[in-house]
Short mmCIF file of C-alpha atoms in Angstrom, two decimals:
data_model
loop_
_atom_site.label_atom_id
_atom_site.label_comp_id
_atom_site.label_asym_id
_atom_site.label_seq_id
_atom_site.Cartn_x
_atom_site.Cartn_y
_atom_site.Cartn_z
CA MET A 108 6.13 -43.86 0.13
CA LEU A 109 6.16 -41.14 -2.34
CA GLU A 110 4.94 -43.47 -4.72
CA TYR A 111 2.27 -44.49 -2.22
CA ILE A 112 0.84 -41.12 -1.78
CA LYS A 113 0.94 -40.21 -5.20
CA LYS A 114 -1.59 -43.41 -6.00
CA GLN A 115 -3.42 -42.17 -2.89
CA TRP A 116 -3.99 -38.71 -4.19
CA ILE A 117 -5.09 -40.00 -7.33
CA SER A 118 -7.70 -42.72 -6.11
CA LYS A 119 -9.00 -40.75 -3.60
CA ILE A 120 -9.10 -37.33 -6.14
CA ARG A 121 -12.51 -36.15 -4.56
CA THR A 122 -11.11 -35.78 -0.57
CA LEU A 123 -8.30 -34.17 -2.07
CA VAL A 124 -10.02 -31.74 -3.92
CA PHE A 125 -12.05 -30.85 -1.03
CA ILE A 126 -9.05 -30.25 1.18
CA ILE A 127 -7.19 -28.19 -1.61
CA VAL A 128 -10.53 -26.14 -1.93
CA GLY A 129 -11.07 -25.42 1.80
CA PHE A 130 -7.31 -24.00 2.08
CA MET A 131 -8.09 -22.15 -1.69
CA VAL A 132 -10.83 -20.53 -0.21
CA GLY A 133 -9.13 -19.77 3.18
CA ASN A 134 -6.51 -17.81 1.22
CA PHE A 135 -8.94 -16.21 -1.35
CA VAL A 136 -10.99 -14.53 1.86
CA LEU A 137 -7.83 -13.78 3.59
CA SER A 138 -5.84 -12.40 0.56
CA CYS A 139 -8.83 -10.16 -0.42
CA GLY A 140 -9.08 -8.99 3.09
CA ILE A 141 -5.38 -8.06 2.93
CA SER A 142 -6.04 -6.14 -0.42
CA ILE A 143 -8.86 -4.17 1.02
CA SER A 144 -7.06 -3.29 4.44
CA VAL A 145 -3.94 -2.17 1.98
CA GLU A 146 -5.98 -0.03 -0.14
CA THR A 147 -7.84 1.43 2.60
CA ILE A 148 -4.71 2.15 4.59
CA THR A 149 -3.20 3.82 1.42
CA ARG A 150 -6.46 5.87 1.00
CA GLN A 151 -6.29 7.15 4.51
CA ARG A 152 -2.60 8.05 4.01
CA ASP A 153 -3.65 9.67 0.61
CA MET A 154 -6.70 11.62 2.36
CA THR A 155 -4.40 12.98 5.23
CA ALA A 156 -1.12 13.08 3.07
CA GLY A 157 1.02 11.16 5.43
CA ASP A 158 0.56 11.47 9.13
CA PRO A 159 -1.72 14.25 10.23
CA TYR A 160 0.28 14.49 13.47
CA GLY A 161 2.81 16.20 12.31
CA GLN A 162 1.79 18.50 9.65
CA ALA A 163 0.03 21.97 9.65
CA LEU A 164 -1.00 24.58 7.22
CA ILE A 165 0.91 27.85 7.26
CA PHE A 166 -0.71 31.07 6.03
CA LEU A 167 1.38 34.16 5.28
CA GLU A 168 -0.52 37.33 4.34
CA PRO A 169 2.29 39.80 2.70
CA ASN A 170 1.64 43.28 3.21
CA SER A 171 3.13 46.31 0.26
CA LYS A 172 6.34 46.40 1.50
CA ALA A 173 7.06 42.54 1.49
CA SER A 174 9.55 41.61 -1.33
CA PRO A 175 9.03 38.06 -3.30
CA LYS A 176 13.04 37.64 -2.32
CA GLU A 177 12.17 37.71 1.41
CA ILE A 178 8.97 35.83 1.41
CA GLY A 179 10.90 33.32 -0.38
CA SER A 180 13.82 33.45 2.21
CA PHE A 181 11.39 33.00 4.67
CA CYS A 182 9.54 29.88 3.36
CA GLU A 183 13.53 28.37 3.00
CA GLY A 184 13.97 29.14 6.86
CA LEU A 185 10.59 27.25 7.48
CA ASN A 186 12.11 24.25 5.47
CA GLU A 187 14.30 23.29 8.86
CA TYR A 188 10.93 21.76 10.31
CA GLY A 189 9.90 19.48 6.93
CA GLU A 190 8.51 19.78 3.38
CA ILE A 191 7.12 22.69 2.26
CA GLN A 192 4.54 22.65 -0.51
CA ILE A 193 2.65 25.81 -1.68
CA THR A 194 -0.87 24.76 -1.86
CA ASN A 195 -2.79 27.86 -3.78
CA ALA A 196 -0.25 29.05 -6.26
CA ASP A 197 -1.31 30.29 -9.99
CA SER A 198 -2.19 27.82 -12.83
CA VAL A 199 0.33 27.30 -15.65
CA LYS A 200 -0.49 26.52 -19.44
CA VAL A 201 0.54 23.15 -20.50
CA ASN A 202 1.08 24.23 -24.36
CA LYS A 203 0.21 21.13 -26.33
CA LEU A 204 -3.14 20.75 -24.57
CA GLN A 205 -4.02 24.45 -24.62
CA LYS A 206 -5.05 24.22 -21.02
CA GLU A 207 -4.22 25.51 -17.88
CA TYR A 208 -3.48 23.11 -14.68
CA PRO A 209 -2.41 23.84 -11.06
CA LEU A 210 1.20 24.35 -10.46
CA TYR A 211 2.37 22.75 -7.27
CA PRO A 212 5.82 24.03 -5.69
CA ILE A 213 8.06 21.83 -3.49
CA LEU A 214 10.64 22.63 -1.26
CA ILE A 215 12.47 19.83 0.66
CA SER A 216 15.33 19.46 2.60
CA GLN A 217 15.60 16.13 3.40
CA PRO A 218 13.76 12.95 2.26
CA GLU A 219 10.20 12.39 4.10
CA ASP A 220 8.60 9.26 5.56
CA TRP A 221 5.58 9.83 2.84
CA HIS A 222 5.43 12.22 0.02
CA ILE A 223 3.11 12.27 -2.96
CA PRO A 224 2.66 9.06 -4.54
CA ILE A 225 4.46 8.28 -7.86
CA CYS A 226 3.28 5.98 -10.28
CA GLU A 227 5.89 6.10 -12.65
CA GLY A 228 9.89 7.62 -12.17
CA ARG A 229 10.68 9.30 -9.05
CA TYR A 230 9.61 11.76 -6.40
CA PHE A 231 11.83 15.14 -6.32
CA GLU A 232 15.04 14.83 -3.91
CA PRO A 233 16.92 17.55 -2.29
CA ASN A 234 19.58 17.65 -4.36
CA ASP A 235 16.78 18.27 -6.85
CA MET A 236 15.57 21.55 -5.47
CA ASP A 237 18.15 23.90 -7.51
CA ASN A 238 16.99 21.99 -10.80
CA ASN A 239 15.39 24.26 -13.01
CA LYS A 240 14.84 21.38 -15.96
CA GLN A 241 12.65 18.58 -14.63
CA ILE A 242 8.91 18.89 -13.31
CA ILE A 243 6.60 16.26 -11.85
CA LEU A 244 3.35 15.75 -13.75
CA GLY A 245 0.24 14.64 -12.98
CA ARG A 246 -1.13 11.39 -14.01
CA GLU A 247 -3.97 12.63 -15.95
CA ILE A 248 -2.05 15.23 -17.66
CA ALA A 249 0.45 12.66 -18.17
CA ARG A 250 -2.01 10.43 -20.24
CA LYS A 251 -3.64 12.89 -22.13
CA LEU A 252 -0.07 13.72 -23.33
CA ASN A 253 0.63 10.19 -23.97
CA VAL A 254 4.06 11.03 -22.20
CA HIS A 255 6.36 9.25 -19.68
CA GLU A 256 9.07 9.45 -17.59
CA TYR A 257 11.83 11.34 -19.27
CA ASP A 258 9.91 12.81 -21.72
CA LYS A 259 9.90 16.38 -22.43
CA ILE A 260 6.74 18.71 -22.50
CA THR A 261 6.60 22.50 -22.91
CA ILE A 262 4.71 24.61 -20.20
CA ASP A 263 4.65 28.20 -20.75
CA GLY A 264 6.81 28.02 -23.44
CA ALA A 265 9.52 26.45 -21.66
CA LYS A 266 10.73 22.95 -22.13
CA TYR A 267 10.97 20.28 -18.92
CA GLN A 268 11.83 16.63 -18.61
CA ILE A 269 9.25 14.60 -16.82
CA LEU A 270 10.96 13.17 -13.79
CA GLY A 271 8.04 11.07 -12.26
CA ILE A 272 4.28 10.98 -12.84
CA CYS A 273 2.25 11.24 -9.69
CA GLY A 274 -1.11 9.77 -8.83
CA ARG A 275 -2.32 6.22 -8.12
CA LYS A 276 -2.31 3.54 -10.77
CA ASN A 277 -5.71 1.99 -10.10
CA ARG A 278 -7.83 4.98 -9.01
CA LYS A 279 -7.97 8.85 -9.30
CA THR A 280 -5.98 11.43 -6.72
CA CYS A 281 -6.29 14.53 -6.16
CA TRP A 282 -2.81 14.97 -7.50
CA ASP A 283 -3.93 13.95 -11.03
CA ASP A 284 -4.27 17.29 -12.66
CA LEU A 285 -0.82 19.01 -10.87
CA VAL A 286 2.39 20.46 -12.13
CA CYS A 287 4.50 19.88 -9.26
CA ILE A 288 8.06 21.95 -9.51
CA SER A 289 11.21 22.12 -7.33
CA TRP A 290 11.56 25.38 -5.47
CA GLY A 291 14.35 26.33 -7.40
CA LEU A 292 12.40 26.47 -10.46
CA PHE A 293 9.71 28.28 -8.87
CA ILE A 294 11.63 30.87 -7.61
CA GLN A 295 13.37 31.37 -10.88
CA ARG A 296 10.18 32.01 -13.04
CA TYR A 297 7.31 32.61 -10.82
CA PRO A 298 8.34 34.56 -7.88
CA SER A 299 5.42 36.94 -8.27
CA MET A 300 3.22 34.52 -6.82
CA LEU A 301 4.62 34.80 -3.36
CA CYS A 302 3.11 38.35 -3.54
CA LYS A 303 -0.42 37.37 -3.79
CA ASN A 304 -2.82 38.25 -0.65
CA SER A 305 -2.41 34.98 0.85
CA VAL A 306 0.07 32.42 0.41
CA SER A 307 -0.82 28.91 2.19
CA LEU A 308 2.31 26.47 2.81
CA HIS A 309 1.53 22.90 3.55
CA LEU A 310 3.80 22.04 6.18
CA LYS A 311 4.40 18.13 5.58
CA SER A 312 6.33 17.12 9.55
CA GLY A 313 7.95 19.07 11.67
CA LYS A 314 4.93 20.78 13.48
CA ASP A 315 5.76 20.41 16.78
CA LYS A 316 9.16 22.01 15.88
CA MET A 317 7.48 24.62 14.36
CA ILE A 318 5.13 25.50 17.32
CA ALA A 319 7.96 25.52 19.60
CA ASN A 320 9.39 28.37 17.44
CA TYR A 321 6.47 30.38 16.48
CA LYS A 322 6.60 33.52 18.28
CA GLU A 323 10.34 34.06 17.20
CA ASP A 324 9.11 33.20 13.65
CA LYS A 325 6.23 35.18 13.83
CA LYS A 326 8.52 37.78 14.91
CA ILE A 327 11.00 37.77 11.93
CA ALA A 328 7.69 37.41 9.90
CA ASN A 329 6.41 40.97 11.02
CA GLU A 330 9.81 42.40 10.50
CA LEU A 331 9.46 41.37 6.88
CA GLY A 332 6.01 42.63 6.36
CA LEU A 333 4.31 39.39 6.84
CA LYS A 334 1.12 38.10 8.77
CA TYR A 335 1.93 34.81 9.73
CA SER A 336 -0.38 32.32 11.27
CA TYR A 337 -0.65 28.14 11.24
CA GLN A 338 -3.82 25.50 11.57
CA ASP A 339 -3.16 22.28 13.04
CA LEU A 340 -4.12 19.38 10.58
CA ALA A 341 -4.31 16.92 13.12
CA LYS A 342 -7.32 18.17 14.33
CA THR A 343 -9.34 18.32 11.05
CA GLN A 344 -8.68 14.50 10.47
CA ASP A 345 -12.07 13.17 11.97
CA GLY A 346 -12.45 10.37 9.52
CA VAL A 347 -8.93 8.44 10.61
CA GLU A 348 -10.75 6.61 13.14
CA GLU A 349 -13.53 5.47 11.42
CA ASN A 350 -11.10 3.94 8.66
CA THR A 351 -8.99 2.29 11.39
CA ASN A 352 -12.17 0.63 12.66
CA SER A 353 -12.85 -0.55 9.08
CA ILE A 354 -9.66 -1.90 8.40
CA THR A 355 -9.97 -3.74 12.00
CA ILE A 356 -13.32 -5.23 11.01
CA THR A 357 -12.33 -6.42 7.50
CA ILE A 358 -9.07 -7.98 9.05
CA ILE A 359 -11.05 -9.71 11.93
CA SER A 360 -13.53 -10.93 9.64
CA SER A 361 -11.22 -12.29 7.27
CA VAL A 362 -9.33 -14.31 9.80
CA LEU A 363 -12.40 -15.71 11.19
CA VAL A 364 -13.66 -17.26 7.93
CA PHE A 365 -10.02 -18.50 7.78
CA VAL A 366 -10.59 -20.31 11.31
CA VAL A 367 -13.88 -21.77 10.37
CA VAL A 368 -11.89 -23.18 6.96
CA ILE A 369 -9.14 -24.66 8.84
CA ILE A 370 -11.32 -26.43 11.54
CA ASN A 371 -13.13 -27.83 8.71
CA ILE A 372 -9.93 -28.60 6.84
CA THR A 373 -9.01 -30.59 10.04
CA ASN A 374 -11.82 -32.68 10.01
CA LEU A 375 -11.48 -33.73 6.34
CA MET A 376 -7.69 -34.39 7.30
CA ILE A 377 -8.46 -36.90 10.17
CA TYR A 378 -11.20 -38.74 7.69
CA TRP A 379 -8.39 -38.59 5.00
CA VAL A 380 -5.76 -40.28 7.71
CA LEU A 381 -8.27 -42.82 9.19
CA ASP A 382 -9.28 -44.05 5.38
CA ARG A 383 -5.80 -44.92 5.11
CA GLN A 384 -5.55 -46.51 8.43
CA LYS A 385 -5.02 -49.98 7.41
CA ASP A 386 -2.30 -48.71 4.96
CA LEU A 387 -0.41 -46.84 7.46
CA ALA A 388 -0.54 -49.70 10.19
CA VAL A 389 1.36 -52.06 7.24
CA PHE A 390 3.99 -49.61 6.96
CA LYS A 391 4.37 -49.69 10.73
CA ALA A 392 4.59 -53.32 10.56
CA LEU A 393 7.15 -53.12 7.97
CA GLY A 394 9.22 -50.96 10.11
CA ALA A 395 8.08 -47.09 9.38
CA SER A 396 8.45 -45.63 12.40
CA ASN A 397 5.92 -42.65 14.00
CA GLN A 398 8.18 -40.00 13.03
CA TYR A 399 8.61 -40.83 9.67
CA LEU A 400 4.73 -41.41 9.29
CA THR A 401 4.29 -38.12 10.79
CA LYS A 402 6.67 -36.24 8.53
CA CYS A 403 4.66 -37.88 5.55
CA VAL A 404 1.38 -36.27 6.93
CA VAL A 405 2.78 -32.88 7.38
CA VAL A 406 4.61 -32.94 4.09
CA GLU A 407 1.12 -34.00 2.34
CA VAL A 408 -0.88 -30.91 4.39
CA ALA A 409 2.36 -28.57 3.37
CA VAL A 410 1.73 -29.26 -0.40
CA MET A 411 -2.08 -29.17 -0.32
CA THR A 412 -1.61 -25.58 1.54
CA ILE A 413 0.73 -24.50 -1.16
CA ILE A 414 -1.63 -25.70 -4.20
CA GLY A 415 -4.26 -23.72 -2.80
CA PHE A 416 -2.35 -20.98 -1.76
CA VAL A 417 -1.26 -20.60 -5.32
CA ILE A 418 -4.85 -21.30 -7.07
CA ALA A 419 -6.51 -18.61 -4.62
CA LEU A 420 -3.58 -15.82 -5.41
CA ALA A 421 -4.13 -16.86 -9.38
CA ILE A 422 -7.95 -16.47 -9.10
CA GLN A 423 -7.84 -13.32 -7.40
CA PHE A 424 -5.12 -11.87 -9.99
CA LEU A 425 -7.19 -13.23 -13.09
CA PHE A 426 -10.26 -11.54 -11.27
CA ASP A 427 -8.75 -8.02 -11.14
CA LEU A 428 -7.25 -8.52 -14.54
CA LEU A 429 -10.55 -9.46 -16.20
CA PHE A 430 -13.02 -7.28 -13.89
CA HIS A 431 -10.93 -4.24 -12.99
CA PRO A 432 -13.17 -1.80 -14.51
CA ILE A 433 -16.09 -3.23 -13.31
CA PHE A 434 -14.54 -3.36 -9.68
CA TYR A 435 -13.15 -0.03 -10.48
CA ALA A 436 -16.72 1.47 -10.63
CA TRP A 437 -17.65 -0.25 -7.57
CA GLY A 438 -14.64 0.90 -5.35
CA ILE A 439 -13.48 -2.47 -5.24
CA TYR A 440 -9.63 -3.20 -5.12
CA MET A 441 -8.34 -6.56 -5.21
CA ASP A 442 -4.53 -5.86 -6.42
CA VAL A 443 -2.32 -8.84 -5.76
CA THR A 444 0.82 -7.17 -3.70
CA ALA A 445 3.56 -8.47 -1.93
CA ALA A 446 1.90 -8.11 1.31
CA ASN A 447 -0.58 -10.34 -0.24
CA VAL A 448 2.06 -13.20 -0.91
CA ILE A 449 3.99 -12.77 2.13
CA ILE A 450 0.89 -12.61 4.72
CA CYS A 451 -1.02 -15.39 2.86
CA LEU A 452 2.01 -17.80 2.62
CA MET A 453 3.09 -17.29 6.39
CA VAL A 454 -0.79 -17.83 7.51
CA THR A 455 -1.67 -20.74 5.55
CA MET A 456 1.63 -22.54 6.16
CA GLY A 457 1.09 -21.98 10.09
CA CYS A 458 -2.51 -22.89 9.96
CA GLY A 459 -1.53 -26.06 7.41
CA ILE A 460 0.95 -27.24 10.51
CA LEU A 461 -1.60 -26.83 12.88
CA SER A 462 -4.34 -28.70 10.92
CA SER A 463 -1.76 -31.45 10.56
CA ILE A 464 -1.56 -32.02 14.37
CA ALA A 465 -4.71 -34.17 14.91
CA PRO A 466 -3.91 -36.61 12.15
CA SER A 467 -0.42 -36.93 13.10
CA ARG A 468 -1.68 -37.90 16.67
CA ILE A 469 -4.05 -40.39 15.08
CA VAL A 470 -1.15 -41.61 13.12
CA MET A 471 1.03 -42.16 16.16
CA ARG A 472 -1.89 -44.14 17.81
CA ILE A 473 -2.54 -46.47 15.15
CA GLN A 474 -1.67 -50.35 16.32
CA PRO A 475 -0.60 -52.31 13.18
CA ALA A 476 -1.79 -55.45 14.65
CA GLU A 477 -5.39 -54.61 15.66
CA SER A 478 -5.84 -52.17 12.63
CA ILE A 479 -4.62 -55.01 10.03
CA LYS A 480 -7.19 -57.49 11.77
CA GLU A 481 -9.92 -55.04 11.37
#
């Protein structure tokens, strides 16, 4: 039977190509839709720095009697709610570039669901907070310095090892020009930055718990000479719903195109079986069961779907590789990720099995005597 299928594929190459191209087009459209949706979701998460409904901006305005040590201790107390980032620290000088870049102190006590994206190396962990020898560098600064993970650079006259490089590989982000440091290093080298007119803290999670304890924390802040207030970030995220709608429309459009392709492929598969009706009738006359012939049809379809799937992802990968600068300029992202491979393979195999149902039913209804006579 395998030898027969091989000969049929060679002799009916045109029909075979049409079927494989159909699966390829369906997979290509679906995979591009997945890439666009994944990128949109990633962009949305980047814009909101994770889940906006658990975040808040905290403002501390110290008076003349507030000391850096007391302000630092109060910030460390707020860290029990979630990760803390100082968003308005001063700039620091990267010696080799002779240029200043924004400093971004980070304080974490436990891993978060989302953190600043890292394109090389790793992000800070709780046990890194007392480390005063490692930093995370923005992607654009790293590019200008031509440095990578574990390399050393000089900032404000002191040498540090690069723990990670933050940003996205495929596009610009707001983290490309940052110098992220641990809380321990910040308190050791730059405590005076806490005595500015206003200190802005980004609370990455635990907003509800922070609000529940707000009055108590405010009382403590007042005793330390701090004016304490906050802003709920969930109320500033107007574009989140629009992005969600965009993702939904993209997914629906991709699925609809795939469904249309599968309907056309099913018709081609019916023709593929009817064109071999006499041959299949002979196999039945020689003792081949309906189960065996149906299994052969399903295996044929499965092989065609996998070939179409591989070609589609290979084309998308090559397109992204060859035309990435053009796509990047137009804001088009066609990265092939694990999500593309897993989802496309699952969908195409499922649709392949569905498209083999009609041909299999025809195979089961073939009557050897009548078909051979015709």
